[in-house]
Coordinates of C-alpha atoms and ligand atoms in Angstrom, one line a residue:
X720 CA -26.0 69.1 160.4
X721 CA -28.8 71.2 159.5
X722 CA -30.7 69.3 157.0
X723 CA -33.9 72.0 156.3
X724 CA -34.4 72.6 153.1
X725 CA -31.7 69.6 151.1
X726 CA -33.0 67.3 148.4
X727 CA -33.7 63.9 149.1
X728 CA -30.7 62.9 147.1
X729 CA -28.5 64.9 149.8
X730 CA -30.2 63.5 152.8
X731 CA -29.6 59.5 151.5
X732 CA -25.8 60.4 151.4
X733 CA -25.4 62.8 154.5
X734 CA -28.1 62.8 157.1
X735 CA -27.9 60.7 160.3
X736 CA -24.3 61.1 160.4
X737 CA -22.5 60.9 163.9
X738 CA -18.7 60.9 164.0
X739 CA -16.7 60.0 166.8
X740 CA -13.5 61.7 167.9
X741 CA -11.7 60.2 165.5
X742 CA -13.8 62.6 162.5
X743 CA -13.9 58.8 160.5
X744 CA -15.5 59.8 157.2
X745 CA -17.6 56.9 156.2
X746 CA -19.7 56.2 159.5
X747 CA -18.4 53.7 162.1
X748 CA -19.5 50.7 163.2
X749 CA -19.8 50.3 167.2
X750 CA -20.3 46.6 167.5
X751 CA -20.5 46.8 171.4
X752 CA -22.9 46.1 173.7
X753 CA -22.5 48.5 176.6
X754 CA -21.1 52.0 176.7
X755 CA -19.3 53.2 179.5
X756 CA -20.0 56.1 182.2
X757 CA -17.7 58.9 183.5
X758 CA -18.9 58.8 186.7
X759 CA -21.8 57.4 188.5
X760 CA -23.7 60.6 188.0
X761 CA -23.7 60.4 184.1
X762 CA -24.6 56.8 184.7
X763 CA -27.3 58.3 186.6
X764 CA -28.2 61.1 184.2
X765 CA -28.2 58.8 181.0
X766 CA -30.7 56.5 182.7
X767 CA -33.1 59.3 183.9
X768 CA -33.2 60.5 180.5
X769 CA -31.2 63.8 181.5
X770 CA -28.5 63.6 179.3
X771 CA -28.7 62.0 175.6
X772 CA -26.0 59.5 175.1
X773 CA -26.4 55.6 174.8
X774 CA -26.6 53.0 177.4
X775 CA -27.1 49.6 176.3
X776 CA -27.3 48.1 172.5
X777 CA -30.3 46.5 172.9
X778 CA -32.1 50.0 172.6
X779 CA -29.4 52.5 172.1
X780 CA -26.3 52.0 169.2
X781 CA -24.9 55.0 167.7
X782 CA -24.7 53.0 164.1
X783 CA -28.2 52.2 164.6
X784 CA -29.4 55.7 165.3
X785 CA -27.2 56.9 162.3
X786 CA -29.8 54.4 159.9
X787 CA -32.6 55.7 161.7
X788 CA -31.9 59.2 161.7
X789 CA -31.4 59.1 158.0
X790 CA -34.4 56.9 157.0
X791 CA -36.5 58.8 158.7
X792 CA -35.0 62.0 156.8
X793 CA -35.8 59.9 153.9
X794 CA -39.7 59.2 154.3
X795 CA -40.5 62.8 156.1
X796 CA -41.1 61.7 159.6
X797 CA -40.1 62.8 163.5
X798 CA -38.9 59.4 163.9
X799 CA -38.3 55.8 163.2
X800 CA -37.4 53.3 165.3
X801 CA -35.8 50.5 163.4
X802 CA -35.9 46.5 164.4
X803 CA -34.1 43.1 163.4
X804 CA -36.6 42.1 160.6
X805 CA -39.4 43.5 158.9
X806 CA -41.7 41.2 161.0
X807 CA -40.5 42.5 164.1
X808 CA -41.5 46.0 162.7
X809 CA -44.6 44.8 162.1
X810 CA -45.5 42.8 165.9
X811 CA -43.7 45.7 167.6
X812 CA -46.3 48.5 166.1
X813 CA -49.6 46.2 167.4
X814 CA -47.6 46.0 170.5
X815 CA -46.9 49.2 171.5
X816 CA -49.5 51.0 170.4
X817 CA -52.7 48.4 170.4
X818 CA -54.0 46.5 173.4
X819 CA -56.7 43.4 173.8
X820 CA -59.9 43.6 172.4
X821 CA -58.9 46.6 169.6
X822 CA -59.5 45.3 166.2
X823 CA -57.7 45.7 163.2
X824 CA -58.9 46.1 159.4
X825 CA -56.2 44.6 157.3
X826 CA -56.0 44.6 153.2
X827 CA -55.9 40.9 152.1
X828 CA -53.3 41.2 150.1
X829 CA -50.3 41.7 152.4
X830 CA -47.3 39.5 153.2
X831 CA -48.1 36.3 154.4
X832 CA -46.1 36.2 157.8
X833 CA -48.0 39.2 158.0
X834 CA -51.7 37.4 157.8
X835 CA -50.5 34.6 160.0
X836 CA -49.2 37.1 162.8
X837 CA -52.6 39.3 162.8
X838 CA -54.9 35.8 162.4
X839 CA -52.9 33.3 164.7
X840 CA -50.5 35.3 166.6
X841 CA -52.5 38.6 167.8
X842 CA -56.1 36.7 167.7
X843 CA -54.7 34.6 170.5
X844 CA -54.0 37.6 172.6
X845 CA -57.2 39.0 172.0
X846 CA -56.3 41.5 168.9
X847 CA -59.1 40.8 166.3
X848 CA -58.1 41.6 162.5
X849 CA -60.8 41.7 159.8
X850 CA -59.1 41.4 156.1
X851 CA -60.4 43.1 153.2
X852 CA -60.1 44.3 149.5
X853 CA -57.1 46.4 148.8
X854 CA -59.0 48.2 146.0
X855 CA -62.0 49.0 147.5
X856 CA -62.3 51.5 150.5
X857 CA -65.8 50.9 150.9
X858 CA -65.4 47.5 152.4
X859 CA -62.5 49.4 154.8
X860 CA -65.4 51.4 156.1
X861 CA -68.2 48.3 156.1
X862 CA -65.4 46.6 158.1
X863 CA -65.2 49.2 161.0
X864 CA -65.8 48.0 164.4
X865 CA -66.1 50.9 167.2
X866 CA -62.8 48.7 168.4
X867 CA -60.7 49.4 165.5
X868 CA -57.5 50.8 166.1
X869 CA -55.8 50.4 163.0
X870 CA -55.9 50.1 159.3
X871 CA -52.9 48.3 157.5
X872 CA -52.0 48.1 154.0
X873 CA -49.4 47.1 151.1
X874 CA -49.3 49.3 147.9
X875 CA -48.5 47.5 145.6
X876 CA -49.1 44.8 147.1
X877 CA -47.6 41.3 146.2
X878 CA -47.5 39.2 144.0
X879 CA -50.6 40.9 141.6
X880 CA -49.4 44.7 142.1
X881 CA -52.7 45.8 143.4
X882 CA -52.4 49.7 144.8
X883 CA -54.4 50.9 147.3
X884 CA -55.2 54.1 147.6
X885 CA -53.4 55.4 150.6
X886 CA -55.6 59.0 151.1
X887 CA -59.0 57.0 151.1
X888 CA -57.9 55.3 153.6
X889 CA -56.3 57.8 156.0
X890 CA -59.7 59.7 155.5
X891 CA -61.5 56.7 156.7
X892 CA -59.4 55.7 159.8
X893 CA -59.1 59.5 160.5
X894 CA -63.2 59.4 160.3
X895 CA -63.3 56.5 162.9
X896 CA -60.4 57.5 165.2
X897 CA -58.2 54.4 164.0
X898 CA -54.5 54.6 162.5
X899 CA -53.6 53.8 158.6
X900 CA -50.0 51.7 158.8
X901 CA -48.8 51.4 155.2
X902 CA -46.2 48.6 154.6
X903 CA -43.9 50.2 151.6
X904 CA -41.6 47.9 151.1
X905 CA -42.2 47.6 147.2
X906 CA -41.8 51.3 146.8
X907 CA -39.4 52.8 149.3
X908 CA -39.5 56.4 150.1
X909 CA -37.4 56.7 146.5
X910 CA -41.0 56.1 145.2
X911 CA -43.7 56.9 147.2
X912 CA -44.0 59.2 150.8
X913 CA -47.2 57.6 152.4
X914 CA -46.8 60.0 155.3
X915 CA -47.6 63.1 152.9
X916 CA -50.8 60.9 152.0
X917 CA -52.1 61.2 155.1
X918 CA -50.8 58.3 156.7
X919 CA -49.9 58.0 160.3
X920 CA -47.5 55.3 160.0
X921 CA -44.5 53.7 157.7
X922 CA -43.3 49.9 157.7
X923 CA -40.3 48.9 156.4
X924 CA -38.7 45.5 156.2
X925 CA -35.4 46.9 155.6
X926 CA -34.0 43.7 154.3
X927 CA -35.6 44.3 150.8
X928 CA -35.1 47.8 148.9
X929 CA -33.4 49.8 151.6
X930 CA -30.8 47.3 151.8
X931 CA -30.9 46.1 147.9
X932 CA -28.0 43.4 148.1
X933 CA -29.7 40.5 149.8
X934 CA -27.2 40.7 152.4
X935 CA -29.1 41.5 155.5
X936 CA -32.2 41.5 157.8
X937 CA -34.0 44.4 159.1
X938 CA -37.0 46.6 159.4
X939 CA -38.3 50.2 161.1
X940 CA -41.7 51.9 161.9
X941 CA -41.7 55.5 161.2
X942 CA -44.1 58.1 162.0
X943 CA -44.9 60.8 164.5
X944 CA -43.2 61.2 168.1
X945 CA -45.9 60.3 170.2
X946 CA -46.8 57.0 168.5
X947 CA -43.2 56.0 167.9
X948 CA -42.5 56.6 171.5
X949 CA -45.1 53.3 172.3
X950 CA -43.1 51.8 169.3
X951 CA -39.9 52.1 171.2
X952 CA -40.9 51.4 174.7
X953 CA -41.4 47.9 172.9
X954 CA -38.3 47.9 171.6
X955 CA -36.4 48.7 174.6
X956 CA -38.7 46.2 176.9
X957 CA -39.2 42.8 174.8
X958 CA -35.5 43.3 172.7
X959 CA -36.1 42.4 168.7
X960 CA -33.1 45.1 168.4
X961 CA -31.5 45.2 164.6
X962 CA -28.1 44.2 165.1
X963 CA -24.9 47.0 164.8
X964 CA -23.6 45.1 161.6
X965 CA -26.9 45.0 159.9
X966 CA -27.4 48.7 160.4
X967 CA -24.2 49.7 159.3
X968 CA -25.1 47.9 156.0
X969 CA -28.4 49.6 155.9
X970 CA -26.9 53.0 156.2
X971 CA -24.8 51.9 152.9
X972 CA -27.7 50.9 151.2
X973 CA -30.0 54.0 151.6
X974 CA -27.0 56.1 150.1
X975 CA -27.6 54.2 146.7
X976 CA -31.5 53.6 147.5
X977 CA -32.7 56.5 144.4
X978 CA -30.5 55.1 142.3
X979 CA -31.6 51.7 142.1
X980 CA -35.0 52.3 142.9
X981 CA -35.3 54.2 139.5
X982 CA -33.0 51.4 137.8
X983 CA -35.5 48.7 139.3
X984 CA -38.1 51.0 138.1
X985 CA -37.2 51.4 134.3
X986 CA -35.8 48.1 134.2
X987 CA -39.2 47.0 135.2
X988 CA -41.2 48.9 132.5
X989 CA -38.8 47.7 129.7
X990 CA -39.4 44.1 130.4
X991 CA -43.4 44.7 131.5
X992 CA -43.7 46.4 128.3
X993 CA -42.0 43.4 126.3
X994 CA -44.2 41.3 128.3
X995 CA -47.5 42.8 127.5
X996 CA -46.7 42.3 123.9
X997 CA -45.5 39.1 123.9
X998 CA -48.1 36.5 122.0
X999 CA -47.1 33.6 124.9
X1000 CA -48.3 35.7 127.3
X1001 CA -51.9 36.6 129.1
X1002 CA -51.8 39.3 131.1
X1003 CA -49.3 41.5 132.5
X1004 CA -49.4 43.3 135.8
X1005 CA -47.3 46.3 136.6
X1006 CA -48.8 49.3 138.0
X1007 CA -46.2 51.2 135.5
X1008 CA -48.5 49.9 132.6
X1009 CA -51.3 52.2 130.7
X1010 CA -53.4 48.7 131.3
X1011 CA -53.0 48.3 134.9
X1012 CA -56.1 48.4 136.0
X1013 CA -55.1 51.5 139.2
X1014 CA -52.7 52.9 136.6
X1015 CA -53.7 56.4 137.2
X1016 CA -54.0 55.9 140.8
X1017 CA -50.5 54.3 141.3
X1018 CA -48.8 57.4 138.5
X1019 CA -50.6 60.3 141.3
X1020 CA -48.9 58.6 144.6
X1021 CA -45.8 57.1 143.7
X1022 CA -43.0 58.0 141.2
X1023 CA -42.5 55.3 138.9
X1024 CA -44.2 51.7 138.8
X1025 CA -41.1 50.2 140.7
X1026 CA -39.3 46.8 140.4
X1027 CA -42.2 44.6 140.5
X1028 CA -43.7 42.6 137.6
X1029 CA -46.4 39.5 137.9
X1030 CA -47.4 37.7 134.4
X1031 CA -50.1 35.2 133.8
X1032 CA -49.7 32.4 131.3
X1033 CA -52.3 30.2 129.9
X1034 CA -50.4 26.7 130.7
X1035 CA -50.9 27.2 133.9
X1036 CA -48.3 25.7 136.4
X1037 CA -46.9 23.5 134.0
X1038 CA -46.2 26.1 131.4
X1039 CA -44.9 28.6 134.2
X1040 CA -42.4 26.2 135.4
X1041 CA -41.2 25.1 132.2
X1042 CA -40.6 29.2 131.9
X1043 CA -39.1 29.5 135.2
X1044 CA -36.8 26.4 135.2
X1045 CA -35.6 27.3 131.6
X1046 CA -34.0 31.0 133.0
X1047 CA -30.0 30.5 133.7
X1048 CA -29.2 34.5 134.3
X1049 CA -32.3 34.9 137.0
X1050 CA -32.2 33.2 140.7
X1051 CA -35.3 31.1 141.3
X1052 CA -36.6 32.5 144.8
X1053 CA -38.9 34.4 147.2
X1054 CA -36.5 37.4 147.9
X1055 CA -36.7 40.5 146.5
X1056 CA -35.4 44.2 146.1
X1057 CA -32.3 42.8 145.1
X1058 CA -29.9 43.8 142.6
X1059 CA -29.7 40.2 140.8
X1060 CA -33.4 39.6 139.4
X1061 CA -35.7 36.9 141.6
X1062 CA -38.3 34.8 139.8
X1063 CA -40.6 32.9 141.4
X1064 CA -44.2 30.7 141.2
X1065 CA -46.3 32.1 143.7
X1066 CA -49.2 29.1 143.8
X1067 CA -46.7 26.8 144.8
X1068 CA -44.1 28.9 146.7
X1069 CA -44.7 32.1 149.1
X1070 CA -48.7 31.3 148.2
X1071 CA -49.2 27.4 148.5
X1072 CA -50.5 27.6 152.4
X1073 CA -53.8 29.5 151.1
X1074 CA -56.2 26.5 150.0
X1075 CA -56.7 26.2 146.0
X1076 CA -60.2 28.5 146.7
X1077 CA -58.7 31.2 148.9
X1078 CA -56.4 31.6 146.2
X1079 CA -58.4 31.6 143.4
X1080 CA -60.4 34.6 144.9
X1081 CA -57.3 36.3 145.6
X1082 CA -56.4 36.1 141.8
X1083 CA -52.8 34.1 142.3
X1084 CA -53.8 31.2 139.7
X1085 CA -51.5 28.6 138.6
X1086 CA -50.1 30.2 135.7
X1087 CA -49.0 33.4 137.2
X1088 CA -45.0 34.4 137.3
X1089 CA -43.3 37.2 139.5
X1090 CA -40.5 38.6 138.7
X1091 CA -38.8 41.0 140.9
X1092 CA -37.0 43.1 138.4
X1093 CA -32.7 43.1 139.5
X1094 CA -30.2 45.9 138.0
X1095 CA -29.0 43.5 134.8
X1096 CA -29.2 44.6 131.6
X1097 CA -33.0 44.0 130.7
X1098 CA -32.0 42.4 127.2
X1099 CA -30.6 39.7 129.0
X1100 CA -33.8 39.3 131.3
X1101 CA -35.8 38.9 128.1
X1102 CA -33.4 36.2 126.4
X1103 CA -34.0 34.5 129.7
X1104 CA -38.0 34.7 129.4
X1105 CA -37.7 33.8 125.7
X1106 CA -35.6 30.6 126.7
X1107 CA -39.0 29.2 128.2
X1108 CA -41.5 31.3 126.2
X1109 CA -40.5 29.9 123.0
X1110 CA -41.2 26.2 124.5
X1111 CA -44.6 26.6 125.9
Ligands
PLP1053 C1 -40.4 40.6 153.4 C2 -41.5 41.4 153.7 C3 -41.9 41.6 155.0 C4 -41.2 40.9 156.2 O1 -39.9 41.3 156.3 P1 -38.7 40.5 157.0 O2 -37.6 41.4 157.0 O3 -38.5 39.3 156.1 O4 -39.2 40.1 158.4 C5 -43.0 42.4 155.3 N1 -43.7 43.0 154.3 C6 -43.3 42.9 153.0 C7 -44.1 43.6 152.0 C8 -42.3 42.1 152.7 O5 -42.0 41.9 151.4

């Protein structure tokens, strides 16, 4: 299918799709791990690379081409090669495109399993990673070694909705012949396209947004051939393959992906905005907010604020488990970019292995909530807040 020229809406519903000779109309699943040959020449021919086709699962699946195919329709690049997890994503582009002794300059505000693999993982095997503010390019620069390889990022990033922005920092990496990665998990390519902001390559963990049913895991690198190719080559070598099932479901849940993303994304606003004027409340963070403090930043390089919200109360952690605990409609944990609404206590959850200091400086204190904003009706999230706001 040609697919110059269609709106993104078009390419979440119809690019990527293979069908096989039975003309199936929703895409099959080909939970197999080998394919077979004709003859020992196509054998032959498939292996060399002469003729396209698939060989083996653990680098080639139709279903999982079909997911990556229209993904990378999705975010605007030549191609994405897509993984079991988001953390596989994330090892496999050091990997294949870094080697020991390259150095790494890292926001500080990025996932955790991501801090622990660049600090204890890569700094074993030689791969140095110096972490810096997500807000302030300068320090990006101060941090450049003439080793530095790559720069990677989260915008927004999590829990405080900090947003980076992603054209400073391609212009710096570009300066110093180093990479920009951006991690956009929290916005999806429904909401932001950090390729067109001059980034040379997209994270996913697909197990978030793209999916957006907390059903599966998985996760992709997208961005030009030539770097995906090193991508790939560790794919196919060391194995963290996404699984047929998983990719299947993935190709379901980018069909709905704009959608939700701008259900998430209203949903968001409603309640950040209810928030903000609530007299229990501190401070409110949602980049989707006048009073966020990158508010015209985030408004010129993503769509809408999305599904993320992060409030601070003045009680601290006993206030903001006394809010938490009271909820009955929201699901106390981590996940997010799901359709039923997450609320969590960062300090003592996805947070509580930084020391009380390190978090501190990071701005995650004791009284701050995130909320991961779901797809029920938001009067019922607020009746749900009000439970516990009304007895702090
Ligand atoms: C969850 C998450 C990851 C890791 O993804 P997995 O699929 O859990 O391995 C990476 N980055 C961000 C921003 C995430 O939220």
């Amino acid at each position: 299918m040609n697919l110059d020229g269609l709106h993104p809406d078009t390419l979440a519903v119809r690019a990527g799709t293979q069908r096989s000779q039975f003309q199936e109309h929703s895409e099959a699943m080909y939970l197999t791990s080998s394919f077979v040959f004709g003859s020992a020449a196509e054998a032959a021919a498939r292996f060399s690379g002469a003729e396209p086709g698939p060989i083996y699962a653990r680098f080639t699946n139709p279903g999982v081409s079909m997911f990556e195919e229209r993904l990378a329709a999705l975010e605007g690049a030549e191609r994405c090669v897509a993984f079991a997890s988001g953390m596989a994503a994330i090892l496999a582009t050091v990997m294949g495109l870094m080697r020991a002794g390259e150095h790494i300059v890292a926001s500080r505000s990025i996932f955790g399993s991501t801090v622990q693999l660049f600090q204890n993982i890569l700094g074993r095997f030689g791969v140095e990673t110096t972490f810096v503010s997500p807000t302030d390019p300068d320090e990006w620069r101060a941090a450049v070694k003439p080793t530095t390889r790559l720069f990677f990022v989260e915008s927004p990033s999590n829990p405080l909705t900090e947003v980076s922005d992603i054209r400073a920092l391609a212009d710096i990496a570009h300066d110093v012949g180093a990479w920009l990665a951006v991690d956009n998990c929290f916005c999806t390519p429904a909401l932001q396209h950090p390729l067109q902001l001059g980034a040379d390559i997209v994270i996913h963990s697909a197990t978030k947004y793209l999916d957006g049913q907390g059903r599966v895991l998985g996760g992709a690198v997208l961005g030009n051939k030539v770097l995906m190719e090193g991508v790939y080559t560790f794919l196919r070598t060391a194995g963290p393959t996404l699984s047929a099932f998983n990719a299947w479901v993935l190709l379901k849940g980018l069909e709905t992906l704009s959608l939700r993303m701008q259900a998430h994304s209203a949903h968001a606003l409603e309640l950040a905005t209810w928030l903000e004027a609530h007299p229990k409340v501190e401070r409110v963070l949602y980049p989707g907010l006048p009073s966020h403090p990158q508010h015209a930043l985030a408004m010129r390089q993503q769509s809408t604020g999305g599904g993320i919200v992060a409030f601070e109360l003045a009680g601290g952690k006993g206030a903001a488990w006394k809010v938490i605990d009271a909820t009955q409609v929201m699901s106390i944990t981590a996940n997010l970019g799901d359709t039923r609404t997450t609320i969590t206590h960062p300090a003592s959850t996805t947070h509580s292995r930084l020391t009380p200091e390190q978090r501190a400086s990071a701005g995650i204190g004791d009284g701050l909530i995130r909320i991961a904003v779901g797809l029920e009706h938001p009067a019922d999230l607020m009746t749900d807040l009000e439970r516990g706001l009304s007895r702090i």
